[in-house]
PDB file of C-alpha atoms in Angstrom:
ATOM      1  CA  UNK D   1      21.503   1.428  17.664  1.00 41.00           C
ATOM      2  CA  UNK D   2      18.303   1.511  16.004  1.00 46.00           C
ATOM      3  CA  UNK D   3      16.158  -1.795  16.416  1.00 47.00           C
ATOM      4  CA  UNK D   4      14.867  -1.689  12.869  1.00 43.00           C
ATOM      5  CA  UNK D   5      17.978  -2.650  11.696  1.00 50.00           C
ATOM      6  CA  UNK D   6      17.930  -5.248   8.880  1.00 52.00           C
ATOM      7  CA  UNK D   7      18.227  -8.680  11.499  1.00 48.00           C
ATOM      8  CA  UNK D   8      15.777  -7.382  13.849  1.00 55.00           C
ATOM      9  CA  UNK D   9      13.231  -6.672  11.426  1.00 58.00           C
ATOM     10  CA  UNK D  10      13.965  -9.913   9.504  1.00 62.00           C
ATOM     11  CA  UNK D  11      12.497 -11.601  12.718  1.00 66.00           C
ATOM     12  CA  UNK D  12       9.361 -10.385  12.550  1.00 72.00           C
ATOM     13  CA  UNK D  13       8.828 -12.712   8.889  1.00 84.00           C
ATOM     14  CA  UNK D  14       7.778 -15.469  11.650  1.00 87.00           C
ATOM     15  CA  UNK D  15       5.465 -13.653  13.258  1.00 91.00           C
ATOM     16  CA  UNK D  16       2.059 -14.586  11.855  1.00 92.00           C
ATOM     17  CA  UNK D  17       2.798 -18.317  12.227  1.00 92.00           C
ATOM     18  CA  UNK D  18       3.550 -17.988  15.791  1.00 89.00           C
ATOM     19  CA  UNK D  19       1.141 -17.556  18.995  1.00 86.00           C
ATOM     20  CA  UNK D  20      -1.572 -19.015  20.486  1.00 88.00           C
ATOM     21  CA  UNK D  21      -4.377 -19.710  17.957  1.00 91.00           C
ATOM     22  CA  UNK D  22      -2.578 -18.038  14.988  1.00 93.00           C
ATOM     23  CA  UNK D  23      -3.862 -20.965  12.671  1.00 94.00           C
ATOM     24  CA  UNK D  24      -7.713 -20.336  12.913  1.00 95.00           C
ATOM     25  CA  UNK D  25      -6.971 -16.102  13.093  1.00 96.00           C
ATOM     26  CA  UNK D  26      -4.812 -16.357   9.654  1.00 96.00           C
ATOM     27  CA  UNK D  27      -7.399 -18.626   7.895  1.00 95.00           C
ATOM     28  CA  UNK D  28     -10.292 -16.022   8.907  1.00 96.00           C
ATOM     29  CA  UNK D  29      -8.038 -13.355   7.123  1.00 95.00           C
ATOM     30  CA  UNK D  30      -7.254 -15.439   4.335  1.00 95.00           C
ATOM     31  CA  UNK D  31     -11.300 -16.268   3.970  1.00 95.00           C
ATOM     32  CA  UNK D  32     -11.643 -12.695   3.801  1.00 95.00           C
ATOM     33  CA  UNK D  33      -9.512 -11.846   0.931  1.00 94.00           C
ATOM     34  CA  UNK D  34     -10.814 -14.682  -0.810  1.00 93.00           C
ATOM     35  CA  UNK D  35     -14.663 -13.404  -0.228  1.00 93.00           C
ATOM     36  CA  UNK D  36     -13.879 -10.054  -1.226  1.00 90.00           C
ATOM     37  CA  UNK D  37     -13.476 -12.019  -4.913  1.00 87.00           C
ATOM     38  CA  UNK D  38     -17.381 -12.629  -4.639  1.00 89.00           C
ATOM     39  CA  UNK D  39     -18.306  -9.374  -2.689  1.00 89.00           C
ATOM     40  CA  UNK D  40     -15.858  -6.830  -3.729  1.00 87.00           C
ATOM     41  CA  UNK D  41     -14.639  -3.887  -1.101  1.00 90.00           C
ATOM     42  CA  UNK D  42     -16.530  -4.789   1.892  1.00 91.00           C
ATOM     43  CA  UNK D  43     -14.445  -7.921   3.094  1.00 93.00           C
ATOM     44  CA  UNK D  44     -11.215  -6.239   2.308  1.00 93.00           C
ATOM     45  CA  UNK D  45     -12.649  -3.455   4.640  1.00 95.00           C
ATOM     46  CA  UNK D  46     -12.117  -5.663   7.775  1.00 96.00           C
ATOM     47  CA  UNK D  47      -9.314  -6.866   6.389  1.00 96.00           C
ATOM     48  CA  UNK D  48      -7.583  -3.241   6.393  1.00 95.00           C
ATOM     49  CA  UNK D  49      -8.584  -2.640   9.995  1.00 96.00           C
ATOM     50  CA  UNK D  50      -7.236  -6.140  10.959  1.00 97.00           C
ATOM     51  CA  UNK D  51      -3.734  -5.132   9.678  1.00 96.00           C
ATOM     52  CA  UNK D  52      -4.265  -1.340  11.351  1.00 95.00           C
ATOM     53  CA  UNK D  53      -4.329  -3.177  14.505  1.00 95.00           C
ATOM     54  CA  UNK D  54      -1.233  -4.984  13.759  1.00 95.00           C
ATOM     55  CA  UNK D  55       0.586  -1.991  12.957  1.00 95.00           C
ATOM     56  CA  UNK D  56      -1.143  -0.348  16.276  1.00 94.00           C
ATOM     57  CA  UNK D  57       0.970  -2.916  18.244  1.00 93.00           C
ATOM     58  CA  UNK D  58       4.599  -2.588  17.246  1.00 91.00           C
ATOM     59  CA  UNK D  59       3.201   1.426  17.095  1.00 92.00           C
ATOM     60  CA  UNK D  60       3.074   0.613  21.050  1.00 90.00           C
ATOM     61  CA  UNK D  61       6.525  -1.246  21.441  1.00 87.00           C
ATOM     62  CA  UNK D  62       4.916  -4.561  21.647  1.00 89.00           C
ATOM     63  CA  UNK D  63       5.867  -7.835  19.782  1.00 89.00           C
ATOM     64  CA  UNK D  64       3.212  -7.992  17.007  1.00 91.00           C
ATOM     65  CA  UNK D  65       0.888 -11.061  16.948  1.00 92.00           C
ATOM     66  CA  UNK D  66      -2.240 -11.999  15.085  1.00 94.00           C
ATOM     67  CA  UNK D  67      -5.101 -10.494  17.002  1.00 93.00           C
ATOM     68  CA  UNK D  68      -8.574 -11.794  17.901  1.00 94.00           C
ATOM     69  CA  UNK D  69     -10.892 -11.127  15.551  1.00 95.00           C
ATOM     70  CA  UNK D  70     -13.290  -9.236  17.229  1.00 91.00           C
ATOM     71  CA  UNK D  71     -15.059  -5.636  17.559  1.00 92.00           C
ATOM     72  CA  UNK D  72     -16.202  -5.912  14.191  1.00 95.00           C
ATOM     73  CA  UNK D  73     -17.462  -2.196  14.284  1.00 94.00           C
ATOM     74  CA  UNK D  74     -13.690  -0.843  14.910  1.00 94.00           C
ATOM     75  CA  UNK D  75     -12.104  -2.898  12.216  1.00 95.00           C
ATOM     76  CA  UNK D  76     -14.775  -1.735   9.565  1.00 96.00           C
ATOM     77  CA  UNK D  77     -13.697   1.723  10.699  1.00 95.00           C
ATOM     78  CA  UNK D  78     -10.014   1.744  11.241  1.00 95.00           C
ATOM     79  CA  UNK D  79     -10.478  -0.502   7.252  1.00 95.00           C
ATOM     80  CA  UNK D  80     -12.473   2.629   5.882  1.00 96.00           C
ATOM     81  CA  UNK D  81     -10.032   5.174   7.280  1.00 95.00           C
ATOM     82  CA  UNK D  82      -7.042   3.938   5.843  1.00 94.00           C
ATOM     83  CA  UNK D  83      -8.921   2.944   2.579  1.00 94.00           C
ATOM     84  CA  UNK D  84      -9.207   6.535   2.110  1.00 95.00           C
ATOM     85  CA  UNK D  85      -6.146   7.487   3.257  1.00 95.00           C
ATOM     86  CA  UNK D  86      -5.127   5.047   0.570  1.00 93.00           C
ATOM     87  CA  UNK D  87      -7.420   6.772  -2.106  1.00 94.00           C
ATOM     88  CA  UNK D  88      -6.651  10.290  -1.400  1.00 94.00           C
ATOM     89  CA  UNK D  89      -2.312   8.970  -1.673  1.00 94.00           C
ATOM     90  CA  UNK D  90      -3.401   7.371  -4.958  1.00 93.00           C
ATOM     91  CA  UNK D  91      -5.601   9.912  -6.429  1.00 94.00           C
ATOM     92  CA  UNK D  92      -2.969  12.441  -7.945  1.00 92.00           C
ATOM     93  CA  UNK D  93      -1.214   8.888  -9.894  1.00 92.00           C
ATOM     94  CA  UNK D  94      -5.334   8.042 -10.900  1.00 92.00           C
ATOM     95  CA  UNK D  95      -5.860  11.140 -12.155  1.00 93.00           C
ATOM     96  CA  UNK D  96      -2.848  11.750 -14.265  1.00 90.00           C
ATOM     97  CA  UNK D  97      -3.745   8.218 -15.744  1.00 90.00           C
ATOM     98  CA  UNK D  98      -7.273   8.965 -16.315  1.00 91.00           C
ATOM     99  CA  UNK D  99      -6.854  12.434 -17.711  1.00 89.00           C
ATOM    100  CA  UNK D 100      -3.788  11.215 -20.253  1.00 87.00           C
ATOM    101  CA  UNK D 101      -5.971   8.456 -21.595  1.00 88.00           C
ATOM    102  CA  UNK D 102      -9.068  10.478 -21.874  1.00 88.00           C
ATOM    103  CA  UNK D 103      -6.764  13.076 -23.530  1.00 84.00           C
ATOM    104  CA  UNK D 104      -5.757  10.141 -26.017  1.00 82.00           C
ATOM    105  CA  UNK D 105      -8.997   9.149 -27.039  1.00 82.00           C
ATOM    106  CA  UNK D 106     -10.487  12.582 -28.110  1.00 81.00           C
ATOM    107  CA  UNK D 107      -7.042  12.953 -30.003  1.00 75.00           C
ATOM    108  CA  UNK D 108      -7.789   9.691 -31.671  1.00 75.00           C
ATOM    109  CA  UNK D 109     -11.669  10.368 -32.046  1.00 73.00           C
ATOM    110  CA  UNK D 110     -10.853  13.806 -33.461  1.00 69.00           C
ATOM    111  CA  UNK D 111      -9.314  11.797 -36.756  1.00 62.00           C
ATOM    112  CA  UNK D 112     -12.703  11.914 -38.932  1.00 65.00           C
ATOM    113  CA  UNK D 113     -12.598  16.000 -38.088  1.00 63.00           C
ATOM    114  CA  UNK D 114      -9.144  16.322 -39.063  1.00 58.00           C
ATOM    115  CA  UNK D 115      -9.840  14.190 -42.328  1.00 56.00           C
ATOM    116  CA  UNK D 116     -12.929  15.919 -43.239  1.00 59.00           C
ATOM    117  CA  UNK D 117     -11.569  19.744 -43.119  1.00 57.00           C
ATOM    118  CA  UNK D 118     -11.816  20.193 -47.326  1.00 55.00           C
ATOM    119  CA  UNK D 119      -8.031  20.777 -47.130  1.00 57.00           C
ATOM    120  CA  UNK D 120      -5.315  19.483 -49.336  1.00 65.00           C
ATOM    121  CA  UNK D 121      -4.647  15.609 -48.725  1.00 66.00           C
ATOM    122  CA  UNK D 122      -1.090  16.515 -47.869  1.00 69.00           C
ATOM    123  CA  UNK D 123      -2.480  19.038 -44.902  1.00 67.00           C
ATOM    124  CA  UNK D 124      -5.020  16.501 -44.081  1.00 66.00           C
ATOM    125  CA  UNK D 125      -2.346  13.870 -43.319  1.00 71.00           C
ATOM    126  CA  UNK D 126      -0.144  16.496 -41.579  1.00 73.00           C
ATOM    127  CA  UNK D 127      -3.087  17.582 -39.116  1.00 73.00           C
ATOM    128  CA  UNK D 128      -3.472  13.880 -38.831  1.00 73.00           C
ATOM    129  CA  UNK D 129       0.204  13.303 -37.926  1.00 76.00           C
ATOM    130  CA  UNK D 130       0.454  15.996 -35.580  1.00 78.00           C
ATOM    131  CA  UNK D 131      -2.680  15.022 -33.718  1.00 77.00           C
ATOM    132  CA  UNK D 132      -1.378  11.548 -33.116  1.00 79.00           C
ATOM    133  CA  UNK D 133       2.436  12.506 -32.095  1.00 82.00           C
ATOM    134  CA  UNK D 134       0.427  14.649 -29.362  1.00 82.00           C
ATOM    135  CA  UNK D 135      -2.075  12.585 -28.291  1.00 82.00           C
ATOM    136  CA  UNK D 136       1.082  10.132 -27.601  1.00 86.00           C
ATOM    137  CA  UNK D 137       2.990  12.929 -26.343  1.00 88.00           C
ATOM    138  CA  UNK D 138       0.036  13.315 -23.908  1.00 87.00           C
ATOM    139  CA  UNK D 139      -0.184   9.684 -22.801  1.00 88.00           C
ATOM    140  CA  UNK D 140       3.155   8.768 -22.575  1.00 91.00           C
ATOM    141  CA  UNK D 141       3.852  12.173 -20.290  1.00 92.00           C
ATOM    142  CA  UNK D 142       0.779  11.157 -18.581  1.00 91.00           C
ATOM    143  CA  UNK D 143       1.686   8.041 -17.742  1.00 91.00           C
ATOM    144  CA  UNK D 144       5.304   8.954 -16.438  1.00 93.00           C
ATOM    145  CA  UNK D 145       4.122  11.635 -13.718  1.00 92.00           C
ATOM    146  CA  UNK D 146       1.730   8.903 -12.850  1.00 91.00           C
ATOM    147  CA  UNK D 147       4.646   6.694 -12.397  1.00 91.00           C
ATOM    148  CA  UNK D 148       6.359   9.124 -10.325  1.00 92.00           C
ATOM    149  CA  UNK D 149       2.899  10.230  -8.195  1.00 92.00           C
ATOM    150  CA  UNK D 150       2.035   6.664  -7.694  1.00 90.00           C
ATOM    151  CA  UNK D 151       5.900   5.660  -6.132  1.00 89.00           C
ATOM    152  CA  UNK D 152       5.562   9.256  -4.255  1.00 90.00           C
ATOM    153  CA  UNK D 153       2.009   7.948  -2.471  1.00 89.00           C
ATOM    154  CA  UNK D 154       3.057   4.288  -2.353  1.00 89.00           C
ATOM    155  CA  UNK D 155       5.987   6.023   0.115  1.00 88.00           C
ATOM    156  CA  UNK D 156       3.691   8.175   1.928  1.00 90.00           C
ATOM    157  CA  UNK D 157       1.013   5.740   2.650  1.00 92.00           C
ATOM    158  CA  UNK D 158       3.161   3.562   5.643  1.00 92.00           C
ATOM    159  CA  UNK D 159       4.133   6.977   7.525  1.00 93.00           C
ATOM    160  CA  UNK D 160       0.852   8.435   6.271  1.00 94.00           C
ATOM    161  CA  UNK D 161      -1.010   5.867   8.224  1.00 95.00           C
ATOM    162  CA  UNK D 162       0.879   4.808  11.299  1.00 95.00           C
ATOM    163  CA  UNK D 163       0.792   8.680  12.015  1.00 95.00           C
ATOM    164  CA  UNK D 164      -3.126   8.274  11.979  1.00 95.00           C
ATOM    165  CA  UNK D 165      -2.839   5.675  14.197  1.00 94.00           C
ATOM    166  CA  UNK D 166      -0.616   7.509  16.255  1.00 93.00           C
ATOM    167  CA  UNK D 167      -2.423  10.370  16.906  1.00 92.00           C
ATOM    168  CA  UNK D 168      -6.052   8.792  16.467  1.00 90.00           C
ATOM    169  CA  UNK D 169      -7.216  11.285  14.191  1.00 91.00           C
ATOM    170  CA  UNK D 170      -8.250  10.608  10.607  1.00 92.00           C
ATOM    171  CA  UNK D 171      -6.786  14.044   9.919  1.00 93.00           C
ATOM    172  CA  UNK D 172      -3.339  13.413  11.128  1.00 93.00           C
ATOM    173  CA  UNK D 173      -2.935  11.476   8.169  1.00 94.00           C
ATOM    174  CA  UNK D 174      -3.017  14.136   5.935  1.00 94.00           C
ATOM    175  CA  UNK D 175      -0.295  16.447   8.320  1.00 92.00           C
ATOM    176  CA  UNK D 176       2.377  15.673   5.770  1.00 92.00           C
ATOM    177  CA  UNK D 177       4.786  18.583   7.871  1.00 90.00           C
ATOM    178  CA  UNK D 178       4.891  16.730  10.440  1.00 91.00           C
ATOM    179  CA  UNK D 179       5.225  12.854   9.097  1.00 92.00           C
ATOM    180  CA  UNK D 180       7.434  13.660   7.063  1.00 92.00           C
ATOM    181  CA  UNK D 181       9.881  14.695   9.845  1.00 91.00           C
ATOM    182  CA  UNK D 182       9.007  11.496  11.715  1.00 91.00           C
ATOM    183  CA  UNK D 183       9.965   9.594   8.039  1.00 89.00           C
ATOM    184  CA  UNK D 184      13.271  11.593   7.488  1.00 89.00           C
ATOM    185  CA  UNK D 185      14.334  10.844  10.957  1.00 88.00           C
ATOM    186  CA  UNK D 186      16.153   7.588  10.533  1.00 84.00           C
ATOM    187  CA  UNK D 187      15.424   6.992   6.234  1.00 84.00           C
ATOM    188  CA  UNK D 188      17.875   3.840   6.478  1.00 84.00           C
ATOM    189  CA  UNK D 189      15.089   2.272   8.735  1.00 82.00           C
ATOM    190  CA  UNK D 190      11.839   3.142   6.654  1.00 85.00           C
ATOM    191  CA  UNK D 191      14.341   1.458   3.569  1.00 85.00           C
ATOM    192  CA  UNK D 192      14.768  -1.460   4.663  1.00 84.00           C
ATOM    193  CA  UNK D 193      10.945  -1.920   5.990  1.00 84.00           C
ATOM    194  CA  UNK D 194      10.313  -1.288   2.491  1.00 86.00           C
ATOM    195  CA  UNK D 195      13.161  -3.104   1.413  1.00 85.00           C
ATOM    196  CA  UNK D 196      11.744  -6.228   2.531  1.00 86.00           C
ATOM    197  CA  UNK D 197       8.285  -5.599   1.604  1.00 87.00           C
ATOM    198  CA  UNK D 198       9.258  -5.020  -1.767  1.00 86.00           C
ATOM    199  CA  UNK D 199      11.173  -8.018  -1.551  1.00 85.00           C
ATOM    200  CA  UNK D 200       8.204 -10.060  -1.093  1.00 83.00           C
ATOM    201  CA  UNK D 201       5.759  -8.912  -2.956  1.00 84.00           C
ATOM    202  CA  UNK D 202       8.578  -9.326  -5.442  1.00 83.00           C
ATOM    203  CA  UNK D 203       8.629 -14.042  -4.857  1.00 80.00           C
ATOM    204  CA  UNK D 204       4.437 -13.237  -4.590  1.00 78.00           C
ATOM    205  CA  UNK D 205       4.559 -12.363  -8.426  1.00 77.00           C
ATOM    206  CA  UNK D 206       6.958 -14.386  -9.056  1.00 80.00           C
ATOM    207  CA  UNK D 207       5.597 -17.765  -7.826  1.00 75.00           C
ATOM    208  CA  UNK D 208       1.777 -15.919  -9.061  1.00 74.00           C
ATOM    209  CA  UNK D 209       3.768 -15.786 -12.661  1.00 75.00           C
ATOM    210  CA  UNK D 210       5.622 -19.538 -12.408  1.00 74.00           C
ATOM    211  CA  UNK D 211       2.109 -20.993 -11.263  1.00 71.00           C
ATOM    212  CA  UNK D 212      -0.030 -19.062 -14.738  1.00 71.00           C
ATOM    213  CA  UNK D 213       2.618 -21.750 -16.689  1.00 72.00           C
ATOM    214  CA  UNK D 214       0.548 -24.958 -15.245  1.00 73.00           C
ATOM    215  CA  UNK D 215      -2.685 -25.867 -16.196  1.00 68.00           C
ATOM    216  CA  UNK D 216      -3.455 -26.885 -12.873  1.00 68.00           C
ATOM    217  CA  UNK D 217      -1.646 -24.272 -10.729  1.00 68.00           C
ATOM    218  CA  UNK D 218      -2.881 -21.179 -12.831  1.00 69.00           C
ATOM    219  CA  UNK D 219      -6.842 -22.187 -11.385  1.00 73.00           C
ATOM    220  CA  UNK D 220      -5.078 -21.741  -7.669  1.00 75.00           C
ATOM    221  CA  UNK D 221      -3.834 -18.303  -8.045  1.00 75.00           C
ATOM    222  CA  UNK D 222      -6.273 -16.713  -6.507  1.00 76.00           C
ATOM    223  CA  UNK D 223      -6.284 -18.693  -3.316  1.00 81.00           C
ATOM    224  CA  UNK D 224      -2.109 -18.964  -3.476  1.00 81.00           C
ATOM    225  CA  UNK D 225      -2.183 -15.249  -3.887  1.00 84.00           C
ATOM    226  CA  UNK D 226      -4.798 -14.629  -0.811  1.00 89.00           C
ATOM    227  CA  UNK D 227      -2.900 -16.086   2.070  1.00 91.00           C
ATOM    228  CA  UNK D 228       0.563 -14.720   0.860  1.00 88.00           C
ATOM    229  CA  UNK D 229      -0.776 -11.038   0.628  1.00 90.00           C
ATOM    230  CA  UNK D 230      -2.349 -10.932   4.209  1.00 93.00           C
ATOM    231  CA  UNK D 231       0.824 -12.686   5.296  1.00 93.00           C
ATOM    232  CA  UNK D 232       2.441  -9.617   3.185  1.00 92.00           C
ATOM    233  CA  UNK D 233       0.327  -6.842   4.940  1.00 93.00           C
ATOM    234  CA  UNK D 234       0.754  -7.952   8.256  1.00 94.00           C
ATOM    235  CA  UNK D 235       4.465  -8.166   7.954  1.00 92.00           C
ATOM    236  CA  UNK D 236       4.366  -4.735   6.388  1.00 92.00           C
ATOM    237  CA  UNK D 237       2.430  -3.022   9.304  1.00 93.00           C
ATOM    238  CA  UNK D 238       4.311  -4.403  11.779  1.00 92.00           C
ATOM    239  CA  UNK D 239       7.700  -2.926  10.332  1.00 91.00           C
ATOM    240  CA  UNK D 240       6.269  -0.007   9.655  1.00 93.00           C
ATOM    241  CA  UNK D 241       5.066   0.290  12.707  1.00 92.00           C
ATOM    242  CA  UNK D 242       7.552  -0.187  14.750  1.00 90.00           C
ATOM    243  CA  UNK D 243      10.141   1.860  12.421  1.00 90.00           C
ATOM    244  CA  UNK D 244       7.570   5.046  12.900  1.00 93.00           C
ATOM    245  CA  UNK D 245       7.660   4.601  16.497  1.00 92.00           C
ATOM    246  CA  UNK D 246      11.268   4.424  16.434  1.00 89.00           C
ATOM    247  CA  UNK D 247      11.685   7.485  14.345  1.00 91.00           C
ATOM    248  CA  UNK D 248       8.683   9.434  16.089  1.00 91.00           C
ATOM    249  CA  UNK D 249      11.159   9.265  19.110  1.00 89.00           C
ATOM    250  CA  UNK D 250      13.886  10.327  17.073  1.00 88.00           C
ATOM    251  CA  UNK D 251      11.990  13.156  16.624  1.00 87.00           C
ATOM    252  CA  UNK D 252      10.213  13.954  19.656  1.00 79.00           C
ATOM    253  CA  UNK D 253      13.478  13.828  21.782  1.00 70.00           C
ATOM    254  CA  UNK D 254      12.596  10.417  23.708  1.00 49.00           C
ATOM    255  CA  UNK D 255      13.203   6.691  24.028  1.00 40.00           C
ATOM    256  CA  UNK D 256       9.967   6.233  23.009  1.00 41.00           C
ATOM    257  CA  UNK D 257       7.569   7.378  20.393  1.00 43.00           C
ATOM    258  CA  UNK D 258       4.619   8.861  22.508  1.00 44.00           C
ATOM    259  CA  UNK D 259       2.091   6.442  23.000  1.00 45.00           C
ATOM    260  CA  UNK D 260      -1.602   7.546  21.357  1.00 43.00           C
ATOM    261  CA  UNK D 261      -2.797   4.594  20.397  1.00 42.00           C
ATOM    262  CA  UNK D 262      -4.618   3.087  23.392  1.00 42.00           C
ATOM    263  CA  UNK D 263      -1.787   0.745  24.509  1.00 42.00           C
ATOM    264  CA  UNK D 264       0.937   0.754  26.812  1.00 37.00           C
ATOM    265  CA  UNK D 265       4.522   0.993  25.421  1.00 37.00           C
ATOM    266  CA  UNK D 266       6.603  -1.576  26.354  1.00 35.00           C
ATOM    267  CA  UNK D 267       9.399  -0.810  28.868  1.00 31.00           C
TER     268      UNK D 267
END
């Protein structure tokens, strides 16, 4: 029986309040998120390579815990490689967006031309019609494909990135053959990973949206939101993690996913 099963993975919720010194580690990562507010990208940098190396642990078949945080240089690469892993996912949803709204503003710029032909007022007003039904047409078509790109990526990302880590090659990322054998391998598993993440994320707006309806709460979003999106992350890599390394050795034939990462499975 697979151990990503819904109770096993619930028990990994507990995880980054447990461990020796996890107190001082989570407030550095919450610190981070909240500088990133004054100092955009580069804080959330570290903070990407800090959750890479949580995933690179349950990766390895061992219990995830908050790391040290140290070798500064690593985490600002391991955070740069999966930011672009992350852009290069997203950018098929950004550009559908972006090219649907740019599409909808010459439409709606190109009113004055369509108005200023010499033709009959009633041809005026049709051009003007059918310009606008189109220029919606565009956006709203637009904005569905991004829908549908942006779900796509947001499921590719998890596999995407643990198979980076895997392997320890920025390009394995982008070997969607072979992830997405390792991600069709046991699909029940990668659900409920998701499952729960989803889950979460779903109280985090929830609690963001309950606490914008106090005068007082709604100026402690921000630092409500930080803590309970690293706690989010980390929970999220570790799943994920551990359900590719799971379904890697579904794959591969083994009892265990083969170990690339620079740790030692567990037995």
């Amino acid at each position: 029986m697979s151990e990503s099963l819904l109770f096993p993975s619930l028990k990994k919720l507990k995880f980054p309040f447990q461990g020796p010194g996890w107190e001082s580690r989570f407030v550095v990562g919450t610190a981070l998120i909240l500088a990133n507010y004054v100092i955009p990208i580069v804080p959330a940098i570290f903070v990407g390579g800090y959750i890479l190396r949580v995933m690179r642990q349950t990766l390895n078949g061992q219990e995830p815990a908050l790391p040290e945080w140290d070798d500064w240089g690593r985490l600002a690469k391991d955070g740069l490689s999966v930011a672009l892993i992350n852009l290069v996912y997203s950018f098929p949803a950004l550009a559908l967006l972006m090219g649907g709204m740019a599409l909808y503003f010459v439409g709606t710029l190109s009113f004055p031309f369509a108005a200023s032909t010499g033709g009959k007022p009633q041809e005026q007003a049709i051009s003007i019609l059918l310009i606008t039904l189109g220029s919606m047409a565009v956006l709203f078509l637009s904005m569905l494909l991004g829908m549908l790109f942006s779900i796509a990526g947001m499921i590719a990302m998890p596999v995407a990135t643990a198979h980076f880590v895997a392997q320890d090659s920025l390009g394995a990322a982008f070997r969607v053959r072979r992830w997405w054998r390792i991600l069709t391998a046991d699909k029940l598993s990668y659900l409920i990973g998701w499952v729960i993440v989803i889950g979460l994320t779903g109280l985090l707006y929830l609690a963001s949206v309950l606490a914008s309806y106090t005068l007082i709460l709604c100026f402690l979003i921000p630092f409500l939101m930080a803590p309970i999106g690293l706690y989010i992350s980390l929970v999220g890599a570790a799943l994920f993690g551990q359900t590719y390394r799971e379904n890697a050795a579904l794959v591969d034939g083994t009892t265990t996913a083969p170990n690339r990462a620079g740790a030692s499975p567990a037995p």
